[in-house]
XYZ file of C-alpha atoms in Angstrom:
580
model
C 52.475 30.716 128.507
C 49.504 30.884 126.078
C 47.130 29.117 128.531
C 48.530 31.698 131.579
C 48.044 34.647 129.949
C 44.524 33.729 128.556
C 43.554 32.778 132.062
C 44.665 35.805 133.905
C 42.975 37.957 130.826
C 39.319 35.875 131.329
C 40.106 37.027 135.536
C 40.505 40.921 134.536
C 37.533 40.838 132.303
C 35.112 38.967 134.499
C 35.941 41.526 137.020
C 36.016 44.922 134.676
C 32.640 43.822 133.363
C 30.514 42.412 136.106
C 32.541 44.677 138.867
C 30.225 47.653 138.876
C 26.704 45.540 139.470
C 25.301 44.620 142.814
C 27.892 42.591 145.226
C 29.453 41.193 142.191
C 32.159 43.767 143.512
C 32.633 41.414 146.519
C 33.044 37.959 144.950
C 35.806 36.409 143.044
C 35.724 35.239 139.559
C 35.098 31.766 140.949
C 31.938 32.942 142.103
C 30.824 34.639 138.980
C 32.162 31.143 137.169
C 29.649 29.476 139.209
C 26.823 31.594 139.070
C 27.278 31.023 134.903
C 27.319 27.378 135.591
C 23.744 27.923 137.351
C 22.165 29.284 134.721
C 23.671 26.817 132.323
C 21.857 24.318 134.503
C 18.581 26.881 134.614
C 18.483 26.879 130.683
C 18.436 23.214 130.353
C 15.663 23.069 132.423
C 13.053 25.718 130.824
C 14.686 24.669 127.118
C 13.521 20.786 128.050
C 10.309 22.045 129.682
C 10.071 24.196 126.470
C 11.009 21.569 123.706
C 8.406 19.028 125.641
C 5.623 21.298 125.615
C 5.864 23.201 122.357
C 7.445 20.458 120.101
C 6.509 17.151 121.171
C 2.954 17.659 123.055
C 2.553 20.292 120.447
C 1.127 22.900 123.428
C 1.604 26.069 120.966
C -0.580 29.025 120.860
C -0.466 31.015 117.878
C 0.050 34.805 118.846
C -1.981 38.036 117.630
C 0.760 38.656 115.018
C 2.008 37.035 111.837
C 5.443 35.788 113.582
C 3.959 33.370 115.823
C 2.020 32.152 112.903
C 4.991 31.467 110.338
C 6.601 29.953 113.669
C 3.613 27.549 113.825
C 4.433 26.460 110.836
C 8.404 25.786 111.498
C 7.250 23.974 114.602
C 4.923 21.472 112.946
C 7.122 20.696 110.502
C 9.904 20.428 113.243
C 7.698 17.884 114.957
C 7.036 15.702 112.229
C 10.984 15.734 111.543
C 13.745 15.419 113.863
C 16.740 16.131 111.367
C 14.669 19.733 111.105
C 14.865 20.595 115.013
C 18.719 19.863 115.026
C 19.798 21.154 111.571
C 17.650 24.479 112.688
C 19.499 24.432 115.859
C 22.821 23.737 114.369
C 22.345 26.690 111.985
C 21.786 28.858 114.865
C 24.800 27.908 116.364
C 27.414 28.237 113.138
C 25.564 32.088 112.327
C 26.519 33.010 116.042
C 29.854 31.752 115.286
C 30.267 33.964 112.384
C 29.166 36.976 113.960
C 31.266 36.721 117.028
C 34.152 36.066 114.763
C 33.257 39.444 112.940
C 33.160 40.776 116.674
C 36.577 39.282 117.700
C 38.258 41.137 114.011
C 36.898 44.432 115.305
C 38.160 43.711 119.162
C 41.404 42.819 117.868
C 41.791 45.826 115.697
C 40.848 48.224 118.847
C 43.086 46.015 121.940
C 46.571 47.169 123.187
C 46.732 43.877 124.423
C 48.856 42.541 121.224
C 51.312 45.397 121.607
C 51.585 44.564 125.328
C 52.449 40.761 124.510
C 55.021 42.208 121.768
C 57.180 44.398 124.299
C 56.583 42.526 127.676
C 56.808 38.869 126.093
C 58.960 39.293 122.971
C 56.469 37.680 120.570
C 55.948 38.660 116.961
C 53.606 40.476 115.422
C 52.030 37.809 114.014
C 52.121 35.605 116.981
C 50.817 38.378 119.348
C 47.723 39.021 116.917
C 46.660 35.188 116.829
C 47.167 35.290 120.717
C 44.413 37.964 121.246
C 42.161 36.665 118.483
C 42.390 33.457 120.181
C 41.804 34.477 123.967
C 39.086 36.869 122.309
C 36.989 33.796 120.296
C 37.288 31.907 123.485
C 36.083 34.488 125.084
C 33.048 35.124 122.613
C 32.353 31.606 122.349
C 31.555 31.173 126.040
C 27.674 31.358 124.810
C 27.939 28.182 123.082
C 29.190 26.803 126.798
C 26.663 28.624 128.802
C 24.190 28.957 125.937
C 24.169 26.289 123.096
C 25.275 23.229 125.233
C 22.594 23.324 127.894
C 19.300 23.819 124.921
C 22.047 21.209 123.153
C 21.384 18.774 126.133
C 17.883 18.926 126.231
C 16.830 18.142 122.421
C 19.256 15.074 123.043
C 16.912 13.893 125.391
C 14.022 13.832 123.647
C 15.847 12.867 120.308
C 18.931 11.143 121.288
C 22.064 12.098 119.168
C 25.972 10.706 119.470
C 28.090 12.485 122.180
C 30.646 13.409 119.172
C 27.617 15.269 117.609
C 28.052 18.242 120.168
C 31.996 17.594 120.108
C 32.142 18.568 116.101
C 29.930 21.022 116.739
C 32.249 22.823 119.078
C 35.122 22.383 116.676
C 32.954 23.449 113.670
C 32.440 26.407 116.069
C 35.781 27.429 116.518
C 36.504 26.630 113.231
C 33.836 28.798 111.736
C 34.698 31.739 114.323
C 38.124 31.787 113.217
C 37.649 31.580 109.772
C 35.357 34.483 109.831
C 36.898 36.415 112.062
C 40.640 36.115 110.224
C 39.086 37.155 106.311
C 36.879 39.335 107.980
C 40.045 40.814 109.361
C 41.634 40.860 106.214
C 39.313 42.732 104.425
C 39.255 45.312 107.414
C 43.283 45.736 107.213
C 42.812 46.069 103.140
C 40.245 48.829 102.927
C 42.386 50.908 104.303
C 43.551 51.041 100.768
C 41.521 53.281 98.184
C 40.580 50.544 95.502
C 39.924 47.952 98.973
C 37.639 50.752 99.957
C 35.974 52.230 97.031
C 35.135 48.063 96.585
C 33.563 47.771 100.305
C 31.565 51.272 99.395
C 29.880 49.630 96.156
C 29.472 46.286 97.665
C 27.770 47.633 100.848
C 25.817 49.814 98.672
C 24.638 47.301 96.078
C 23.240 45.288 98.955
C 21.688 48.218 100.693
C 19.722 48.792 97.085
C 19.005 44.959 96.756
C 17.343 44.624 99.855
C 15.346 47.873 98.935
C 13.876 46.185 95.866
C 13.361 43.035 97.054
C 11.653 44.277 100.326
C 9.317 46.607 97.946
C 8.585 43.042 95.748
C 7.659 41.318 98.695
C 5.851 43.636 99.995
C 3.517 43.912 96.888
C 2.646 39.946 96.934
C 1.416 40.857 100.424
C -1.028 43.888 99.370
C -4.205 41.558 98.674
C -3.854 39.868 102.072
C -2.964 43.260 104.181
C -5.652 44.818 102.792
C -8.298 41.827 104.061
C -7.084 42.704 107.487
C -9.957 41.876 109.826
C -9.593 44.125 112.848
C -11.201 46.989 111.326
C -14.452 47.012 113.385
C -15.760 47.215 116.745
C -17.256 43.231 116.080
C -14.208 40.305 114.378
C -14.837 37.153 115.254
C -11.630 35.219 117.065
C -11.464 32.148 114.450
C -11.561 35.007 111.536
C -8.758 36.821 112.596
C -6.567 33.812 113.403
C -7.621 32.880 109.552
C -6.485 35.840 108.364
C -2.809 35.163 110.196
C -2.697 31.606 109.042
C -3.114 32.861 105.379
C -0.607 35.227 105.908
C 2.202 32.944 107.255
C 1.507 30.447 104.565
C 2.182 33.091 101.752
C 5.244 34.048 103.658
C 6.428 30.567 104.302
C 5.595 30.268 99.934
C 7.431 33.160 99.210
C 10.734 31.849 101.262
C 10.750 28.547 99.900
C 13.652 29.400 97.392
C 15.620 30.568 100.519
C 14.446 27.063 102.250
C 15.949 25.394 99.344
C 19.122 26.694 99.989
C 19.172 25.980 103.852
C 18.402 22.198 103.508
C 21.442 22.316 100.968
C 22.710 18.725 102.330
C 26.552 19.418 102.324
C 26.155 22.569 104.635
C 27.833 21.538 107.920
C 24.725 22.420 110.012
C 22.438 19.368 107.577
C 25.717 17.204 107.918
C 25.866 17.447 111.680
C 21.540 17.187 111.773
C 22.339 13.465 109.589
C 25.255 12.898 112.308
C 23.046 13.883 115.328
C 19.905 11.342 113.399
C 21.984 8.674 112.541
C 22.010 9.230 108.548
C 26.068 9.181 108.405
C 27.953 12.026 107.611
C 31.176 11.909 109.802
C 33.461 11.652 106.743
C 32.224 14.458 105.422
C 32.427 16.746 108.080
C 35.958 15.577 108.731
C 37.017 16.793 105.168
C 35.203 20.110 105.731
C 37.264 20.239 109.047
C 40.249 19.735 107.163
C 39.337 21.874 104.337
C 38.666 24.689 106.908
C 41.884 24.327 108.833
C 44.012 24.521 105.495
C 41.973 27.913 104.577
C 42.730 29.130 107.853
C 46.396 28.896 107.492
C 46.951 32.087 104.779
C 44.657 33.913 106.421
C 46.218 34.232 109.601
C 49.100 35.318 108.200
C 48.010 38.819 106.847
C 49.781 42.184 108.430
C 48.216 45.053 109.248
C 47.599 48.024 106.602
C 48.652 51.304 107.168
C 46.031 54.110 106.011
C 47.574 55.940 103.566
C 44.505 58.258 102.544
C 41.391 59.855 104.431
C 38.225 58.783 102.921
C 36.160 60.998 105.052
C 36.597 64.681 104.017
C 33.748 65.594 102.336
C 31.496 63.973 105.184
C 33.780 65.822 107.906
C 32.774 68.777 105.987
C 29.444 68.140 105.613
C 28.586 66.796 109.790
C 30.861 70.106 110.332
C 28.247 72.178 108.695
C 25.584 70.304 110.061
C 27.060 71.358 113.848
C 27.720 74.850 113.174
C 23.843 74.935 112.216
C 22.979 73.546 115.052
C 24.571 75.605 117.254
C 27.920 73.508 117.812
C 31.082 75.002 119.128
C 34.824 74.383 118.610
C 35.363 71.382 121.092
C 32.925 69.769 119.241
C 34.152 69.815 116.227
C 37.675 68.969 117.514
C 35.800 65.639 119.125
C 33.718 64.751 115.794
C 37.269 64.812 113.803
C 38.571 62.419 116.574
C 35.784 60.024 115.985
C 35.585 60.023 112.572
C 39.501 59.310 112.206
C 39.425 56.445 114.329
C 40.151 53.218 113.292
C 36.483 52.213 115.275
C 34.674 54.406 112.691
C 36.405 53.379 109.699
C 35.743 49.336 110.607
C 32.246 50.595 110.631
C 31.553 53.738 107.929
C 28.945 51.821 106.062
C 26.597 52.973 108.716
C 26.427 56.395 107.416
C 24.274 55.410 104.299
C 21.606 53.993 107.152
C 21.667 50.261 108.867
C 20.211 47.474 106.504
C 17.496 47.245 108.765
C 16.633 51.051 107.069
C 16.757 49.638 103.531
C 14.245 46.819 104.009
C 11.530 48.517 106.399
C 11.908 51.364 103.760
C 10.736 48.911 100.912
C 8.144 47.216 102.875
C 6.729 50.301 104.074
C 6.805 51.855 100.454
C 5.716 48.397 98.899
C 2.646 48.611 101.196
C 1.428 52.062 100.309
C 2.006 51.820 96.954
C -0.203 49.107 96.525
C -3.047 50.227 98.838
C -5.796 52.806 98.301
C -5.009 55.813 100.123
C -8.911 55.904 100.955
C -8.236 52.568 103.263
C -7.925 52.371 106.844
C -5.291 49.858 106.589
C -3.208 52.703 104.502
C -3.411 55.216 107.405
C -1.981 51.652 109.550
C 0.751 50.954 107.808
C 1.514 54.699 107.707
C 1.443 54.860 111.949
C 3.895 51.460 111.796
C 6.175 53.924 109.923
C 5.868 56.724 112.234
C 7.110 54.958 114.933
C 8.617 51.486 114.547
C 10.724 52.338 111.512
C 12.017 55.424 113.387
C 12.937 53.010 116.554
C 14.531 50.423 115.097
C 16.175 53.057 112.608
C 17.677 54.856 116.092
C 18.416 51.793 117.353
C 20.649 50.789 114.516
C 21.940 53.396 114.135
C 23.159 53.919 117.630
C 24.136 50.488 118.292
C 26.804 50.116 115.112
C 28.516 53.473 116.336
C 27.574 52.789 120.161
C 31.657 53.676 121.131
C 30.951 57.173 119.008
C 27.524 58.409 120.330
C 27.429 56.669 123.848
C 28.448 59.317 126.920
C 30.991 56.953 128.120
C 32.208 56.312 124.995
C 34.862 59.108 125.880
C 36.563 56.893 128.160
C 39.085 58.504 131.039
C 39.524 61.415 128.678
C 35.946 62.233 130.647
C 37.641 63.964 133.362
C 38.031 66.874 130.298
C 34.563 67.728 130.318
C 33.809 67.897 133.920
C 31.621 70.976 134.939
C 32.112 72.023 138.593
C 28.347 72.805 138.471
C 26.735 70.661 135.836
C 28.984 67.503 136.095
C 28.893 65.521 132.699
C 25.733 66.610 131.577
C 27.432 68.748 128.910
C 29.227 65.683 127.677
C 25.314 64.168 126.606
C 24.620 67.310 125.183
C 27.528 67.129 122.666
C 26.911 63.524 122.048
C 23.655 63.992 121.783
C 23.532 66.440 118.924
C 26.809 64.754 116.880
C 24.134 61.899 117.349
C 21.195 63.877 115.668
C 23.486 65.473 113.135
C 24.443 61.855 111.805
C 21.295 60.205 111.725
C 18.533 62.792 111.270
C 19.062 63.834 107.432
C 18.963 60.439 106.261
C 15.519 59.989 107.448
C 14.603 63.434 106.496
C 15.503 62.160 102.771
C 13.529 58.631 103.675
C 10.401 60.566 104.499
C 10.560 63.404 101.389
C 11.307 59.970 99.277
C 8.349 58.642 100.969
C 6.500 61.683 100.189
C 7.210 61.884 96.980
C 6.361 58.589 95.702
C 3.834 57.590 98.017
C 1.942 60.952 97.502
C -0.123 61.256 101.000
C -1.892 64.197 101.909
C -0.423 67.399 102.738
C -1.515 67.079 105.817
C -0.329 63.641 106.527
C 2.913 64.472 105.317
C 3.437 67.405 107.676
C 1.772 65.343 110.591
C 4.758 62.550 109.459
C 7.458 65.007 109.424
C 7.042 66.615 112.483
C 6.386 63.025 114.262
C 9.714 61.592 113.113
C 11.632 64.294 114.462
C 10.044 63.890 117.789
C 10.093 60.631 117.788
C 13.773 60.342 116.545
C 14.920 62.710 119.559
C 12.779 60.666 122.101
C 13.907 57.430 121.137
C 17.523 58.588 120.737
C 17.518 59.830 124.380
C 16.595 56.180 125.114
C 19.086 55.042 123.752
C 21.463 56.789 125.909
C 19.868 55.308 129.317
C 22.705 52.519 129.960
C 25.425 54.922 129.433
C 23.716 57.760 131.603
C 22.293 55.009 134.359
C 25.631 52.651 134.740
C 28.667 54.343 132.316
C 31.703 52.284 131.917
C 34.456 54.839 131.329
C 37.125 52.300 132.210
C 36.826 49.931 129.392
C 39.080 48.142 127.500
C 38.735 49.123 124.198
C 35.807 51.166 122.232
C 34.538 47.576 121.137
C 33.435 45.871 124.058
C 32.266 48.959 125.314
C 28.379 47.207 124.578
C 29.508 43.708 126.556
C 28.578 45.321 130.037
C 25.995 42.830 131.368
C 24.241 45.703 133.661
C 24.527 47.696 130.614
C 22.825 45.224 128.673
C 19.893 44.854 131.189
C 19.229 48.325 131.042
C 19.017 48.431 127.247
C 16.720 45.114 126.792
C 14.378 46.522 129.152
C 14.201 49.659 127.199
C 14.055 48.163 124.504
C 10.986 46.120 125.709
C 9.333 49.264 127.015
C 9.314 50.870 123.669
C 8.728 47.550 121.249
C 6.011 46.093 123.872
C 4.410 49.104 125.571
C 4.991 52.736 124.340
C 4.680 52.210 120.490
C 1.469 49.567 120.717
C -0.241 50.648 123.772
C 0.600 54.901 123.420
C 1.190 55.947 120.191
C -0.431 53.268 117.737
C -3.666 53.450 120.274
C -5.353 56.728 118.116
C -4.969 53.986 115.145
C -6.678 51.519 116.879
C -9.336 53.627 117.645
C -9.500 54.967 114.294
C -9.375 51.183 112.658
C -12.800 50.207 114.991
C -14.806 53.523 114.420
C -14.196 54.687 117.866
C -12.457 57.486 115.824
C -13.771 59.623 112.664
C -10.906 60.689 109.972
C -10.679 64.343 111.613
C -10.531 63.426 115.293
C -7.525 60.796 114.479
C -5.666 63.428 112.572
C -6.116 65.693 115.773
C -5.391 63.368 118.218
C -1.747 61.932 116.238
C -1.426 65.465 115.322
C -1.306 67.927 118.075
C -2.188 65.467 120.680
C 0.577 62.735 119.844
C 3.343 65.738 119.606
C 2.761 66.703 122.478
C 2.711 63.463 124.310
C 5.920 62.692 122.800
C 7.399 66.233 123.724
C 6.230 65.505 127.563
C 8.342 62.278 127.173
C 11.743 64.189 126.023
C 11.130 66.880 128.424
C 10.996 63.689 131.038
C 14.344 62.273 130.003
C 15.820 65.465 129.833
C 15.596 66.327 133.439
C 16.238 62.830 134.629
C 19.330 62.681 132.844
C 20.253 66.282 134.167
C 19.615 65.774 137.641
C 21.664 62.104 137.150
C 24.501 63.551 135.516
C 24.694 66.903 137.273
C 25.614 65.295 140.427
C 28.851 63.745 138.832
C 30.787 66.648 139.430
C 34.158 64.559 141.223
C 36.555 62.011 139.369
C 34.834 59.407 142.555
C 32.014 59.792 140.908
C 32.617 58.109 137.542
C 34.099 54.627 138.289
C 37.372 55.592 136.612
């Protein structure tokens, strides 16, 4: 029965997800089977290509930033020692598994499909909820399959390893999947009690204001050698600047050697498997962690659900109420914010609304950085641009991804056919979204930058020049974010939390993504900088030109969107229309 139902529920999701892209329509789930098998075969290929190349013949070029430097590093020390490339590997592997067992909690919390099993089948509650969280980790571990196995394969040619290497690993995957994704459970079912939340609140918080310092501490170490940055004339030699990176990446690589020490811990399972895979022992070992796992498995599973017996959320109903009405929202809205924040999908995920981590820590190496250097440098007014614009993208891009069911247009699912205009289509459906989206994530960085403001003390007008650039740039790059949804919506999903696992979807959002990152930030809107950095610029004409000249660049670019996504959503004005 199990192994029936998980097939035909792999045969409905194959289809729902890849049904909407070019001729997938067309072909059976045998097809799309295959096709995954291809690339399988693809990725063995470029990863032993890869691994020959960059590992063994040591064919690495160092890139103009400091990543590919501190990765220079990992790699020689991977090629000097074998145990490194698989333990490294291995880790991957076992952090994937957590996070797709944290993924599989959520899914389980949002699917019908355990009440369908309890009234079609007869199963208990219990036995219904272990039935979706298994068909779901299956599901989610299909990358280790398609993913893992295949760059798996290809390190065991060059370094051979026991077949029963890759076999533990896939247990140890499981294993590690459905041990995170049963506590992680847990603690979602308890904090729907007040002390179970008020402890998630503090914990989430305490971490939020440890990464802070931290970030700001390691920023500081890193003052002397930002501030020897060579790029800032028209004349660098090449072998200076790559210099300057190597130093940089060796600091880094010092200052993480406490966190090094910890990840070559030898009784983790990924260093026990890398002695397995290099012939150091270790089997006995990993058996009793196996066993050890299984037995803390066994409790866990067992939990029921929690039913909410308080609101959490009042005062921040209130207060993204008031925020609405001052921006000009109407009733409807409201009526849809108080549906959102009372699901179960924004509870699982409230810690979002004191900012992403990824906030926390650009915020402290951002401050730590302009703290520490003279506000007469060029490299000041550098770091300064990286937090006009990169810290607002990847700040939107949190943001937007950890509520992505809330803020996305087809996040409404069927109840869409409610906000059809007979004129205008679903275009008022991004407006509302839109501005809920603004109204969550705009004063936080409005308090970032007056935080800033206040401790960095720039000029006054830098500051303004700052303000007025994150709120441009926060509305452009949250209509980015809105491009899947608007190009290929999905209003026939599942459940709110697989709502992202569209593969078209996912296309149109790396692509983006690499526009912005690779393109519009560097080559666009850091280019004045540039200029500046080289003498191409003097102080006045760069404050012009990322003044005036940048906002209005960046208001051409939401103007763009705008009317793209009108004439795009206007036109869905019928029920055909939306892939219901």
């Amino acid at each position: 029965m199990v192994y029936h139902w998980i097939k035909w529920r792999w045969k409905v999701r194959m289809k729902d997800q890849y049904r909407s892209r070019f001729l997938t329509p067309y072909l059976s789930w045998k097809w799309l089977l295959a096709w995954g098998i291809m690339k399988a075969v693809l990725l063995y290929a470029a990863s032993y290509v890869t691994l020959g190349q960059v590992i063994i013949n040591g064919k690495f070029e160092i890139g103009s930033n400091v990543f590919y430097a501190v990765m220079d590093h990992l790699i020689k020390a991977m090629r000097e020692d074998p145990h490194l490339i698989w333990s490294v590997l291995f880790f991957i592997i076992f952090l994937n598994a957590i996070v797709s067992g944290m993924s599989t909690a959520k899914k389980q919390k949002q699917s019908l499909d355990g009440e369908w099993l309890q009234v079609n089948l007869k199963l208990t509650s219990s036995r219904a909820r272990t039935m979706v969280e298994s068909e779901l980790l299956l599901w989610e571990s299909k990358k280790f399959l398609m993913v893992y196995i295949p760059i798996m394969a290809a390190v065991q040619s060059y370094f051979p390893a026991p077949v029963i290497t890759m076999v533990l690993a896939w247990f140890f995957y499981l294993l590690i999947g459905c041990l995170s994704a049963s506590y992680y459970g847990l603690s979602l079912n308890r904090q729907a009690t007040k002390p179970s939340f008020f402890i998630r609140m503090t914990c989430q918080l305490a971490m939020r204001i440890a990464f802070l310092v931290l970030s700001v501490q390691f920023a500081r170490k890193l003052v002397p050698w930002v501030e020897q940055f060579p790029l800032i004339s028209k004349t660098v030699e090449k072998e200076t600047f790559f210099g300057w990176l190597d130093t940089g990446s060796a600091s880094i690589v010092s200052m993480t050697s406490s966190i090094s020490m910890v990840f070559n811990w030898r009784f983790w399972p990924h260093n026990l498997l890398a002695e397995l895979a290099t012939g150091n022992g270790g089997l006995t070992l990993l058996t009793g962690l196996l066993v050890a796992g299984m037995l803390l498995y066994l409790p866990a599973r067992k939990h029921s659900d929690t039913k909410r017996s308080w609101y959490p959320f009042t005062f921040y109903e209130k207060w993204i109420s008031f925020l609405l009405i001052w921006s000009g929202g109407k009733g409807h809205l409201h009526f849809m914010t108080r549906n959102d924040l009372r699901s179960t999908f924004f509870l699982s995920r409230f810690p979002i609304i004191m900012g992403p981590f990824s906030f926390w820590i650009y915020m402290g190496l951002i401050w730590g950085f302009l703290d520490g250097i003279d506000h007469g440098s060029k490299m000041f007014h550098m770091v300064l641009s990286f937090y006009t614009f990169y810290f607002v993208y990847f700040y939107t891009q949190a943001s937007f991804s950890a509520l992505n069911g809330i803020h996305a247009v087809d996040g409404v699912g069927k109840r869409v056919q409610s906000h059809l205009h007979p004129d205008q289509g679903i275009w008022p459906l991004l407006r509302l979204r839109l501005r809920l989206f603004l109204v969550m994530t705009v004063p936080l960085l409005v308090v970032g930058d007056v935080i800033m403001i206040t401790l960095v003390k720039p000029g006054v007008t830098e500051s303004i020049i700052l303000f007025l650039s994150h709120l441009c740039a926060c509305m452009l790059f949250s209509l980015i974010m809105y491009l899947p949804s608007v190009l290929t919506p999905h209003f026939h999903y599942p459940s709110l939390e697989e709502l992202e696992d569209y593969p078209d979807q996912e296309k149109i959002r790396n692509m983006a993504n690499g526009a912005v990152v690779g393109v519009m930030i560097p080559m666009v809107f850091m280019l004045p900088c540039a200029f500046y950095l080289t003498d191409s610029f003097s102080y006045r004409s760069y404050l012009w030109v990322i003044g005036p000249g940048l906002l209005m660049v960046m208001v051409l670019f939401i103007f763009g969107l705008l009317f793209a996504m009108y004439r795009r959503l206007s036109r869905m004005t019928h029920l055909d229309h939306l892939n219901l």
